[in-house]
């Protein structure tokens, strides 16, 4: 009976626990490293794109999410800030990012944390 109980717990409960999507700030760091560091720093100065230090203090989260998902769309739709950035950085177009809102928020949380250092 004890073996049956152990088997049931391990075959039913453990897969349920691992099915949850536990995210940490490491996910934001990983996504930032994979998708952003070629053009952006956090406190290291401008490169191809702007330094993102304190960006979450300077821009609304909703705007940031929309811009990160599709800067091209925002530029085409005449968003003044998006167009100003496009022109300031030699009209180098940031590519659209295939990230969910949750992934972008993780990146923004990571940027906020790193901006404080």
PDB file of C-alpha atoms in Angstrom:
ATOM      1  CA  UNK A   1       0.000   0.000   0.000  1.00  0.00           C
ATOM      2  CA  UNK A   2       2.823   2.377   0.807  1.00  0.00           C
ATOM      3  CA  UNK A   3       4.408   1.775  -2.596  1.00  0.00           C
ATOM      4  CA  UNK A   4       1.080   2.510  -4.275  1.00  0.00           C
ATOM      5  CA  UNK A   5       0.732   5.796  -2.373  1.00  0.00           C
ATOM      6  CA  UNK A   6       4.284   6.811  -3.272  1.00  0.00           C
ATOM      7  CA  UNK A   7       3.668   5.888  -6.898  1.00  0.00           C
ATOM      8  CA  UNK A   8       0.449   7.921  -7.033  1.00  0.00           C
ATOM      9  CA  UNK A   9       2.088  10.954  -5.485  1.00  0.00           C
ATOM     10  CA  UNK A  10       5.038  10.837  -7.838  1.00  0.00           C
ATOM     11  CA  UNK A  11       2.999  10.123 -10.942  1.00  0.00           C
ATOM     12  CA  UNK A  12       0.203  12.625 -10.297  1.00  0.00           C
ATOM     13  CA  UNK A  13       1.370  15.406  -8.007  1.00  0.00           C
ATOM     14  CA  UNK A  14       4.911  15.982  -9.217  1.00  0.00           C
ATOM     15  CA  UNK A  15       3.927  16.502 -12.889  1.00  0.00           C
ATOM     16  CA  UNK A  16       1.287  18.990 -11.766  1.00  0.00           C
ATOM     17  CA  UNK A  17       3.873  20.978  -9.796  1.00  0.00           C
ATOM     18  CA  UNK A  18       6.243  21.090 -12.763  1.00  0.00           C
ATOM     19  CA  UNK A  19       3.487  22.139 -15.133  1.00  0.00           C
ATOM     20  CA  UNK A  20       3.306  25.564 -13.504  1.00  0.00           C
ATOM     21  CA  UNK A  21       5.246  28.297 -15.230  1.00  0.00           C
ATOM     22  CA  UNK A  22       7.544  29.613 -12.535  1.00  0.00           C
ATOM     23  CA  UNK A  23       9.353  32.681 -13.789  1.00  0.00           C
ATOM     24  CA  UNK A  24      12.141  34.603 -12.146  1.00  0.00           C
ATOM     25  CA  UNK A  25      14.070  37.704 -12.936  1.00  0.00           C
ATOM     26  CA  UNK A  26      16.604  35.326 -14.500  1.00  0.00           C
ATOM     27  CA  UNK A  27      14.098  34.905 -17.329  1.00  0.00           C
ATOM     28  CA  UNK A  28      14.123  38.653 -17.934  1.00  0.00           C
ATOM     29  CA  UNK A  29      17.909  38.701 -17.893  1.00  0.00           C
ATOM     30  CA  UNK A  30      18.096  35.764 -20.302  1.00  0.00           C
ATOM     31  CA  UNK A  31      15.604  37.367 -22.699  1.00  0.00           C
ATOM     32  CA  UNK A  32      17.433  40.701 -22.488  1.00  0.00           C
ATOM     33  CA  UNK A  33      20.765  39.021 -23.184  1.00  0.00           C
ATOM     34  CA  UNK A  34      19.405  37.060 -26.140  1.00  0.00           C
ATOM     35  CA  UNK A  35      17.385  39.865 -27.733  1.00  0.00           C
ATOM     36  CA  UNK A  36      18.648  43.258 -26.620  1.00  0.00           C
ATOM     37  CA  UNK A  37      22.363  43.391 -25.804  1.00  0.00           C
ATOM     38  CA  UNK A  38      23.467  43.651 -29.430  1.00  0.00           C
ATOM     39  CA  UNK A  39      22.035  47.176 -29.526  1.00  0.00           C
ATOM     40  CA  UNK A  40      21.346  48.237 -25.924  1.00  0.00           C
ATOM     41  CA  UNK A  41      23.074  48.558 -22.566  1.00  0.00           C
ATOM     42  CA  UNK A  42      21.760  49.263 -19.094  1.00  0.00           C
ATOM     43  CA  UNK A  43      23.994  52.043 -17.842  1.00  0.00           C
ATOM     44  CA  UNK A  44      26.794  51.455 -20.334  1.00  0.00           C
ATOM     45  CA  UNK A  45      25.865  54.252 -22.720  1.00  0.00           C
ATOM     46  CA  UNK A  46      24.258  54.381 -26.140  1.00  0.00           C
ATOM     47  CA  UNK A  47      25.367  52.003 -28.864  1.00  0.00           C
ATOM     48  CA  UNK A  48      23.214  51.216 -31.909  1.00  0.00           C
ATOM     49  CA  UNK A  49      20.180  51.962 -29.748  1.00  0.00           C
ATOM     50  CA  UNK A  50      19.694  53.933 -26.551  1.00  0.00           C
ATOM     51  CA  UNK A  51      21.030  53.061 -23.120  1.00  0.00           C
ATOM     52  CA  UNK A  52      18.001  51.631 -21.306  1.00  0.00           C
ATOM     53  CA  UNK A  53      18.985  52.636 -17.773  1.00  0.00           C
ATOM     54  CA  UNK A  54      15.906  53.997 -15.972  1.00  0.00           C
ATOM     55  CA  UNK A  55      13.724  53.542 -19.077  1.00  0.00           C
ATOM     56  CA  UNK A  56      10.887  52.278 -16.889  1.00  0.00           C
ATOM     57  CA  UNK A  57      10.944  55.593 -15.028  1.00  0.00           C
ATOM     58  CA  UNK A  58      10.901  57.599 -18.247  1.00  0.00           C
ATOM     59  CA  UNK A  59       8.294  55.696 -20.271  1.00  0.00           C
ATOM     60  CA  UNK A  60       4.892  54.235 -19.472  1.00  0.00           C
ATOM     61  CA  UNK A  61       4.815  50.414 -19.274  1.00  0.00           C
ATOM     62  CA  UNK A  62       1.999  50.197 -21.831  1.00  0.00           C
ATOM     63  CA  UNK A  63       3.990  52.301 -24.295  1.00  0.00           C
ATOM     64  CA  UNK A  64       7.126  50.214 -23.706  1.00  0.00           C
ATOM     65  CA  UNK A  65       5.279  46.946 -24.300  1.00  0.00           C
ATOM     66  CA  UNK A  66       3.729  48.237 -27.511  1.00  0.00           C
ATOM     67  CA  UNK A  67       7.029  49.672 -28.720  1.00  0.00           C
ATOM     68  CA  UNK A  68       9.056  46.557 -27.936  1.00  0.00           C
ATOM     69  CA  UNK A  69       6.529  44.357 -29.713  1.00  0.00           C
ATOM     70  CA  UNK A  70       6.462  46.484 -32.858  1.00  0.00           C
ATOM     71  CA  UNK A  71       8.487  49.680 -33.086  1.00  0.00           C
ATOM     72  CA  UNK A  72       7.919  49.596 -36.838  1.00  0.00           C
ATOM     73  CA  UNK A  73       4.145  49.780 -36.372  1.00  0.00           C
ATOM     74  CA  UNK A  74       4.447  52.667 -33.922  1.00  0.00           C
ATOM     75  CA  UNK A  75       6.710  54.592 -36.279  1.00  0.00           C
ATOM     76  CA  UNK A  76       4.356  53.993 -39.209  1.00  0.00           C
ATOM     77  CA  UNK A  77       1.403  55.099 -37.058  1.00  0.00           C
ATOM     78  CA  UNK A  78       3.149  58.394 -36.314  1.00  0.00           C
ATOM     79  CA  UNK A  79       3.997  57.948 -32.634  1.00  0.00           C
ATOM     80  CA  UNK A  80       6.131  61.022 -31.913  1.00  0.00           C
ATOM     81  CA  UNK A  81       8.430  59.376 -29.370  1.00  0.00           C
ATOM     82  CA  UNK A  82       9.002  56.333 -31.586  1.00  0.00           C
ATOM     83  CA  UNK A  83       9.809  58.586 -34.558  1.00  0.00           C
ATOM     84  CA  UNK A  84      12.113  60.777 -32.467  1.00  0.00           C
ATOM     85  CA  UNK A  85      14.061  57.679 -31.365  1.00  0.00           C
ATOM     86  CA  UNK A  86      14.195  56.368 -34.926  1.00  0.00           C
ATOM     87  CA  UNK A  87      15.649  59.658 -36.145  1.00  0.00           C
ATOM     88  CA  UNK A  88      18.022  60.087 -33.198  1.00  0.00           C
ATOM     89  CA  UNK A  89      19.591  56.673 -33.799  1.00  0.00           C
ATOM     90  CA  UNK A  90      20.333  57.199 -37.504  1.00  0.00           C
ATOM     91  CA  UNK A  91      17.059  55.651 -38.655  1.00  0.00           C
ATOM     92  CA  UNK A  92      18.213  52.199 -37.600  1.00  0.00           C
ATOM     93  CA  UNK A  93      14.994  50.231 -37.240  1.00  0.00           C
ATOM     94  CA  UNK A  94      14.658  48.140 -34.111  1.00  0.00           C
ATOM     95  CA  UNK A  95      13.248  44.782 -35.213  1.00  0.00           C
ATOM     96  CA  UNK A  96       9.822  43.743 -33.975  1.00  0.00           C
ATOM     97  CA  UNK A  97      10.113  41.345 -31.039  1.00  0.00           C
ATOM     98  CA  UNK A  98       8.105  38.155 -30.881  1.00  0.00           C
ATOM     99  CA  UNK A  99       7.665  38.327 -27.097  1.00  0.00           C
ATOM    100  CA  UNK A 100       4.574  38.035 -24.932  1.00  0.00           C
ATOM    101  CA  UNK A 101       3.522  40.836 -22.600  1.00  0.00           C
ATOM    102  CA  UNK A 102       4.706  38.680 -19.679  1.00  0.00           C
ATOM    103  CA  UNK A 103       8.147  38.216 -21.239  1.00  0.00           C
ATOM    104  CA  UNK A 104       8.447  41.945 -21.908  1.00  0.00           C
ATOM    105  CA  UNK A 105       7.444  42.711 -18.310  1.00  0.00           C
ATOM    106  CA  UNK A 106      10.172  40.327 -17.114  1.00  0.00           C
ATOM    107  CA  UNK A 107      12.695  42.215 -19.244  1.00  0.00           C
ATOM    108  CA  UNK A 108      11.421  45.540 -17.905  1.00  0.00           C
ATOM    109  CA  UNK A 109      11.718  44.219 -14.337  1.00  0.00           C
ATOM    110  CA  UNK A 110      15.287  43.167 -15.098  1.00  0.00           C
ATOM    111  CA  UNK A 111      16.089  46.610 -16.549  1.00  0.00           C
ATOM    112  CA  UNK A 112      14.599  48.279 -13.463  1.00  0.00           C
ATOM    113  CA  UNK A 113      16.678  46.065 -11.149  1.00  0.00           C
ATOM    114  CA  UNK A 114      19.867  46.670 -13.130  1.00  0.00           C
ATOM    115  CA  UNK A 115      19.201  50.413 -13.327  1.00  0.00           C
ATOM    116  CA  UNK A 116      19.355  50.595  -9.531  1.00  0.00           C
ATOM    117  CA  UNK A 117      22.935  49.213  -9.499  1.00  0.00           C
TER     118      UNK A 117
END
